[in-house]
CSV table of C-alpha atoms in Angstrom, one decimal:
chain,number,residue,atom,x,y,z
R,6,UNK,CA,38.6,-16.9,34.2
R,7,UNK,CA,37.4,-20.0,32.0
R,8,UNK,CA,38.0,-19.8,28.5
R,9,UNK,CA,35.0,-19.4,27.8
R,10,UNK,CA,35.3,-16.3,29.5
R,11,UNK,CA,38.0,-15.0,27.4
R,12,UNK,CA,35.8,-16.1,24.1
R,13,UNK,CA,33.2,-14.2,25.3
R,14,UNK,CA,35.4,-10.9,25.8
R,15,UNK,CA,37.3,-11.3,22.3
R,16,UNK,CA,33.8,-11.6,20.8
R,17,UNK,CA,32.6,-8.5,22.5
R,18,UNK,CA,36.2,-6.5,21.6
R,19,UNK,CA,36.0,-7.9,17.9
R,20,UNK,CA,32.7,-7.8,16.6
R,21,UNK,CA,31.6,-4.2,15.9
R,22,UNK,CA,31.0,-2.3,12.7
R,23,UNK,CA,29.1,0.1,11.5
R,24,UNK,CA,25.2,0.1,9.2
R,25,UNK,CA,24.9,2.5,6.9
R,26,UNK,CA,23.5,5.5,9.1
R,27,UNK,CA,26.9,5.6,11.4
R,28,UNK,CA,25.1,3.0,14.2
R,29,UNK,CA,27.5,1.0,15.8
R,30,UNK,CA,26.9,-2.6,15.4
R,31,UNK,CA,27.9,-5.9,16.9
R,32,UNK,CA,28.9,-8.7,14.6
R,33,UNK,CA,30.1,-11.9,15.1
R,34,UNK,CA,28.9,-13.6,11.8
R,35,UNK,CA,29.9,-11.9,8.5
R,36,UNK,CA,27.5,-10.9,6.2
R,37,UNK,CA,27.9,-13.2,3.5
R,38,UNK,CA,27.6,-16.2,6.2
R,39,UNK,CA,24.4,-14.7,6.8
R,40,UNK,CA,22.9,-14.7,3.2
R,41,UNK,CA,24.6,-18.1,2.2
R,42,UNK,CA,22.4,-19.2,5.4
R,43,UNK,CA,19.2,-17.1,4.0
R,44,UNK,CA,19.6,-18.9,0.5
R,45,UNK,CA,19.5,-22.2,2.0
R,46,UNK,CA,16.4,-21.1,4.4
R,47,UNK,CA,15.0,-19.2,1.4
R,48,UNK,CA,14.2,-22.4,-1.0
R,49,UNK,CA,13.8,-24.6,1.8
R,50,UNK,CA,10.6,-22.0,2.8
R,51,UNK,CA,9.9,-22.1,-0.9
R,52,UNK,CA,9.7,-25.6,-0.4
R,53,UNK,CA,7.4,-25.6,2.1
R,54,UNK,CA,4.6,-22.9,0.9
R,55,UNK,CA,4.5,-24.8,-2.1
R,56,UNK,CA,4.1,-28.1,-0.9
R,57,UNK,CA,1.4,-26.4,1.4
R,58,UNK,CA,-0.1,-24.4,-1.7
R,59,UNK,CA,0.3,-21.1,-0.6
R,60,UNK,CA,2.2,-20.0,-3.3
R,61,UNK,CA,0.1,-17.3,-5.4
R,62,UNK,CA,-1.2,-17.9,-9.4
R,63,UNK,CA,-2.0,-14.2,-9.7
R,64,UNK,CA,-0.1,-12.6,-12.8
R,65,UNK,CA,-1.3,-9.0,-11.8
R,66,UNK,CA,0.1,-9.1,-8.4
R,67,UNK,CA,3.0,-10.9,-9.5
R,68,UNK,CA,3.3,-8.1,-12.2
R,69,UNK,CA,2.7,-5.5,-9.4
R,70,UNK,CA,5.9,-6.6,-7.2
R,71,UNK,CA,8.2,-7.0,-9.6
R,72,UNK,CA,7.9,-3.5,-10.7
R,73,UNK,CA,7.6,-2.2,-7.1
R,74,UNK,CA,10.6,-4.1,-5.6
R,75,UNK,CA,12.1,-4.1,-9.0
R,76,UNK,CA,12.5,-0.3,-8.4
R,77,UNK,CA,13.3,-0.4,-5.2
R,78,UNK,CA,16.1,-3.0,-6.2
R,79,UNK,CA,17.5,-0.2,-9.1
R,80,UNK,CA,18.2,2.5,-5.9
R,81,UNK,CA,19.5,-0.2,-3.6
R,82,UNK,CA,22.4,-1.5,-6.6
R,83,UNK,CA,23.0,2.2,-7.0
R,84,UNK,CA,23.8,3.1,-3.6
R,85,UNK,CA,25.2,-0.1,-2.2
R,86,UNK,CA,26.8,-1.9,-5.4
R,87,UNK,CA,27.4,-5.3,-3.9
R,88,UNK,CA,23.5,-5.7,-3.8
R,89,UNK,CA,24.2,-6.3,-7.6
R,90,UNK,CA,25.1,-9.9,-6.7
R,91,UNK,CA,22.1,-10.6,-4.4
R,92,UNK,CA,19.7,-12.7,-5.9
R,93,UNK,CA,16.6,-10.1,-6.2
R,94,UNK,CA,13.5,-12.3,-5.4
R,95,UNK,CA,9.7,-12.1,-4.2
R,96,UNK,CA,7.7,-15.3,-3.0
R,97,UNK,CA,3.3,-14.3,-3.5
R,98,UNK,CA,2.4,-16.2,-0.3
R,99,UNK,CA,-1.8,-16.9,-0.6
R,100,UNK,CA,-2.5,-16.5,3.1
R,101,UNK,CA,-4.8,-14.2,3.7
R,102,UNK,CA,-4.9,-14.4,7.5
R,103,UNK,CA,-1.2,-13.4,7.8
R,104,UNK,CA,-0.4,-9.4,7.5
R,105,UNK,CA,3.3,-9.8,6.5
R,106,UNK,CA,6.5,-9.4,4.6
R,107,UNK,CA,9.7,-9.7,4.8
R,108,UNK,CA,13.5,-10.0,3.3
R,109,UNK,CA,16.0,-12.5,4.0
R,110,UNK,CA,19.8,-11.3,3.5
R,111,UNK,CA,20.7,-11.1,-0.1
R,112,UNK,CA,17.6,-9.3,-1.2
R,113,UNK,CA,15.1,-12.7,-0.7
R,114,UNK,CA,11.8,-11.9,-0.1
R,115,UNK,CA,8.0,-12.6,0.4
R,116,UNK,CA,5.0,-10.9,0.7
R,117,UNK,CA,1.5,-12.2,2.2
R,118,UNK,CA,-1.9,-11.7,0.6
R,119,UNK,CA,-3.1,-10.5,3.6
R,120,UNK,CA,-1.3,-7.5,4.3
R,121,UNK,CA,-2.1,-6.0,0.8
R,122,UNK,CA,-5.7,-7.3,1.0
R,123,UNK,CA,-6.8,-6.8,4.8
R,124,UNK,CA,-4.8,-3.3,4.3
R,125,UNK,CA,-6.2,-2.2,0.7
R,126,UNK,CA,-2.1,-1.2,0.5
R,127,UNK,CA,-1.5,1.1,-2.9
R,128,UNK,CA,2.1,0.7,-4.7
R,129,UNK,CA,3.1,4.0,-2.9
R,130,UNK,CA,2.8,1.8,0.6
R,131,UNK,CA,4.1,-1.3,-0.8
R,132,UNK,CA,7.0,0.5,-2.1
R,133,UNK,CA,7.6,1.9,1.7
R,134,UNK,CA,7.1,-1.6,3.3
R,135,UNK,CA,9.5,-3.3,0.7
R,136,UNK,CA,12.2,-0.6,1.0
R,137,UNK,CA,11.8,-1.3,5.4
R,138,UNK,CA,12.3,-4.9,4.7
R,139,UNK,CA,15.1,-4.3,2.0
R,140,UNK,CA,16.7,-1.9,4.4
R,141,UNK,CA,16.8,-4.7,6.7
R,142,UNK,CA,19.1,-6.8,4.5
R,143,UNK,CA,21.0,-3.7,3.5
R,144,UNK,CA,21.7,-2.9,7.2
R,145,UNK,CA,22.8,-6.5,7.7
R,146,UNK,CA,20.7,-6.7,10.9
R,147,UNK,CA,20.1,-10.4,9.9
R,148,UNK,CA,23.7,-11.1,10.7
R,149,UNK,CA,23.5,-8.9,13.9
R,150,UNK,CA,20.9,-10.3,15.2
R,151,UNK,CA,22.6,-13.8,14.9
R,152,UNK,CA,25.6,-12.5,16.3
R,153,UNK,CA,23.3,-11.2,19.6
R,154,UNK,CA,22.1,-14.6,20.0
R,155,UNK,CA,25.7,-16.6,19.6
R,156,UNK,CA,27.5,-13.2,22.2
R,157,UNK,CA,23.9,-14.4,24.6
R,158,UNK,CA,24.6,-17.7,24.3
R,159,UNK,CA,28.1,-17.9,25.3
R,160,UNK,CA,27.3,-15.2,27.8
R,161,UNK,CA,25.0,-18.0,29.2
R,162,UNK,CA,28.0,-20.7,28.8
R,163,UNK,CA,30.2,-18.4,31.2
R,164,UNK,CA,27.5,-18.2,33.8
R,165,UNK,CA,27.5,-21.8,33.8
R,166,UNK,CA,30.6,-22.2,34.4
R,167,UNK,CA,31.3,-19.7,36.7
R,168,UNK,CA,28.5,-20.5,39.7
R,169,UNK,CA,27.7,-23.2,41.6
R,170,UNK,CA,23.8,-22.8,40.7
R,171,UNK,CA,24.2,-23.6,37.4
R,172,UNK,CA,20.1,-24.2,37.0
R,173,UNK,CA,19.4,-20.9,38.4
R,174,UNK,CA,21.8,-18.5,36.8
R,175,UNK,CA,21.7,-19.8,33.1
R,176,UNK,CA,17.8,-18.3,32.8
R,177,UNK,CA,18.8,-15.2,34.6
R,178,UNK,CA,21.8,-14.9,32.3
R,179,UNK,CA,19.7,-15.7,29.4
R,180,UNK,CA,16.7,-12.9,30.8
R,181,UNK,CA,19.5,-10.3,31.4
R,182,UNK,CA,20.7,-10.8,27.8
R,183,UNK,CA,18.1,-10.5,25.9
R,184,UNK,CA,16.8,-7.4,27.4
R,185,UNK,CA,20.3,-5.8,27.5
R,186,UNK,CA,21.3,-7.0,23.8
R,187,UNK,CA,18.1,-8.3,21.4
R,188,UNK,CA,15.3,-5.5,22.9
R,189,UNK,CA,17.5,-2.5,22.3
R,190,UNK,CA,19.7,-3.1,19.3
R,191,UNK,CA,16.6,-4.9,17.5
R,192,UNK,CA,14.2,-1.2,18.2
R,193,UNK,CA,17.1,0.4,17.0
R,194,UNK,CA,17.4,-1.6,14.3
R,195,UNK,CA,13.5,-1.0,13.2
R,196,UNK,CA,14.2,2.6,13.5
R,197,UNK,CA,17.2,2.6,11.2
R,198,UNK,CA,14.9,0.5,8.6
R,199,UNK,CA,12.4,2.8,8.6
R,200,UNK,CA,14.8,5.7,7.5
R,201,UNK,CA,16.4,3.8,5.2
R,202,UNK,CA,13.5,2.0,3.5
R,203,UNK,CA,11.3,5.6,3.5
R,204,UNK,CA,14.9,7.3,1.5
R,205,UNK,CA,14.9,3.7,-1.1
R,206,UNK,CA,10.9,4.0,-1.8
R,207,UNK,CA,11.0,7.7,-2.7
R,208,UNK,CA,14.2,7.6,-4.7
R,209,UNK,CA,12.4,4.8,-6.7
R,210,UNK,CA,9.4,6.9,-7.1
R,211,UNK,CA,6.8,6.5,-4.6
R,212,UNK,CA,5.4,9.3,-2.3
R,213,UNK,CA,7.0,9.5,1.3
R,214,UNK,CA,3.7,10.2,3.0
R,215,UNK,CA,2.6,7.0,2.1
R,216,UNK,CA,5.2,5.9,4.5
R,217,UNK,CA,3.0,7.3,7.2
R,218,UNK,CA,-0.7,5.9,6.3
R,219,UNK,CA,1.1,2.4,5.8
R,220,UNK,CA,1.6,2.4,9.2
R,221,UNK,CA,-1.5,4.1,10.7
R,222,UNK,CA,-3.3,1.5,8.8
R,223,UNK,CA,-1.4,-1.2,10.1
R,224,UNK,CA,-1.9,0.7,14.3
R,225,UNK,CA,-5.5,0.3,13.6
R,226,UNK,CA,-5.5,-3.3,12.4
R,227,UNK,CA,-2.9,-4.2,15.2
R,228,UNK,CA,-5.1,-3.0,17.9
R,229,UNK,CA,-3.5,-2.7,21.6
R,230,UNK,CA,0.4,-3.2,21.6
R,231,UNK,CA,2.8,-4.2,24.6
R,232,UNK,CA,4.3,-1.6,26.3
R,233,UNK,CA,7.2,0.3,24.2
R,234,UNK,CA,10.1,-0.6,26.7
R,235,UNK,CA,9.9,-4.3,25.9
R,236,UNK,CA,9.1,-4.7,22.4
R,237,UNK,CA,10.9,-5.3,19.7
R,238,UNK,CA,9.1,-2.8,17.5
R,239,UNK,CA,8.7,1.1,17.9
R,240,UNK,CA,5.3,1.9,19.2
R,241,UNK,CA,3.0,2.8,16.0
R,242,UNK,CA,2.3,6.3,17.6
R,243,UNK,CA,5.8,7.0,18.1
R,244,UNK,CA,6.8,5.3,14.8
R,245,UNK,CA,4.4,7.8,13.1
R,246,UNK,CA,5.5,10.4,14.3
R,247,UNK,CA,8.7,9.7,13.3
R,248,UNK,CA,8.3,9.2,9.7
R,249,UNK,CA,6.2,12.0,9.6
R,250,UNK,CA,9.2,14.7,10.3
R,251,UNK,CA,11.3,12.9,7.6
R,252,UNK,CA,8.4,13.4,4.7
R,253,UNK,CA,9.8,16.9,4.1
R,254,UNK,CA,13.3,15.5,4.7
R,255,UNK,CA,13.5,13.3,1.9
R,256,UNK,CA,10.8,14.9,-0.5
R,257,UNK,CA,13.5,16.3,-2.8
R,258,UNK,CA,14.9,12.6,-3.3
R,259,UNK,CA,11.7,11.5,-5.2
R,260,UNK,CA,12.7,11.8,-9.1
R,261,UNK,CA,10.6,13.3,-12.0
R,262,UNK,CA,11.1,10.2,-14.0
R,263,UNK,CA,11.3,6.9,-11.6
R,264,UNK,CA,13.5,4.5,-12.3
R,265,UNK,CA,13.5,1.3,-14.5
R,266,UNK,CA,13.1,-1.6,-12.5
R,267,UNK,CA,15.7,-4.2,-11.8
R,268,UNK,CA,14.9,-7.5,-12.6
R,269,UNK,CA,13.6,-9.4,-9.4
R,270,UNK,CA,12.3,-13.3,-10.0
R,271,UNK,CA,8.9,-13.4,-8.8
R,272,UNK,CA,8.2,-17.4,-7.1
R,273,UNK,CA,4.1,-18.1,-7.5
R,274,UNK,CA,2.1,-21.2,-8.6
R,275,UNK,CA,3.0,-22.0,-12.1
């Protein structure tokens, strides 16, 4: 067998840990690879929306997300303690054509004017969408995700230099990769987000339910989807339905008094 070969089967025998709901997990790079990478790709995206002028001058909203995330940011330092070192931060993107957010390992974020606006989103769905991207981080599915795509590629290199038909079996290889490693391990991933951002958002506060209409509104904005089997995301319906039967679940984790929020450095036009 070429080395490569033998990479490729170390890789596969090495790399697996476990996320914080018992999934197994394939790793090849380490956490803390993955958010030094994110801080790099953090400011240089900083960079770029400012240069651009889509960074927000809205003190209100900026006001609004660091007491959202802030809270969310007080239960994740409470249940996972090395999140105490991330650097805690939200980016106001003004593009209200984009429905989005998202966190970058080591608690880096941003969040769109156009999913709060198009979506007339309250804190309590905020709260649940922060906590899914959050949960992301938390999970370290950024580093998993890497760690599919190096395991793919050198699945890729083998093929190559196993076969005679090199130009033939490197996209079949690659096809046959991604649908047996990214498709399946990246639903899953979404799944375990969504159980561990809906837990974070009401144990900082925020009603669970809300969990649920955040995501019908964003079905009936979405509008047809690709079939389940090959997409990256849970189907809405199914995703609903889902968070629905945890609601009762985790309704006792929602305190009387919510928590004081951590700090988290809000980037918007100055």
């Amino acid at each position: 067998m070429q080395r490569a070969g033998w990479l490729l089967i170390a890789a596969l025998l090495a790399g697996c840990t476990t996320s914080p709901t018992g999934r197994q997990q394939f790793m090849l790079v380490s956490p803390d690879a993955t958010i030094s990478m994110a801080q790099t790709a953090y400011m240089d995206t900083l960079r770029q929306f400012a240069r651009r002028g889509k960074l927000m001058n809205d003190p209100r909203l900026a006001e609004r997300m660091a007491r959202i995330t802030g809270r969310l940011a007080t239960v994740a330092v409470q249940e996972y303690p090395h999140t105490a070192r991330w650097e805690w931060s939200v980016a106001l993107v003004d593009d209200a054509t984009v429905l989005n957010a998202w966190a970058m390992a080591g608690g880096r974020m941003a969040v769109f004017r156009g999913l709060i606006e198009k979506l007339s989103l309250s804190d309590d769905e905020i709260a649940h969408i922060m906590g899914h991207e959050i949960a992301h981080a938390i999970a370290n599915h950024h580093a998993e995700r890497m760690s599919m795509v190096l395991a793919r590629n050198l699945a890729v290199s083998v093929v190559k230099q196993n076969t005679e038909e090199d130009s033939q079996a490197a996209p079949i290889a690659n096809a046959v990769a991604t649908v047996a490693l990214t498709l399946p391990n990246s639903r899953s991933g979404e799944e375990e987000a969504d159980k561990l951002g809906m837990r974070m958002a009401t144990r900082a506060g925020y009603d669970p339910q809300a969990a649920v209409t955040l995501w019908q509104k964003m079905a009936q904005h979405n509008g047809p989807r690709p079939p389940e089997f090959l997409s990256t995301h849970p189907d809405p319906a199914s995703r609903i339905a889902a968070l629905s039967t945890l609601v009762d679940e985790v309704q006792h984790l929602r305190p009387a008094v919510p928590p004081e929020p951590y700090r988290v450095r809000i980037y918007a036009e100055h």
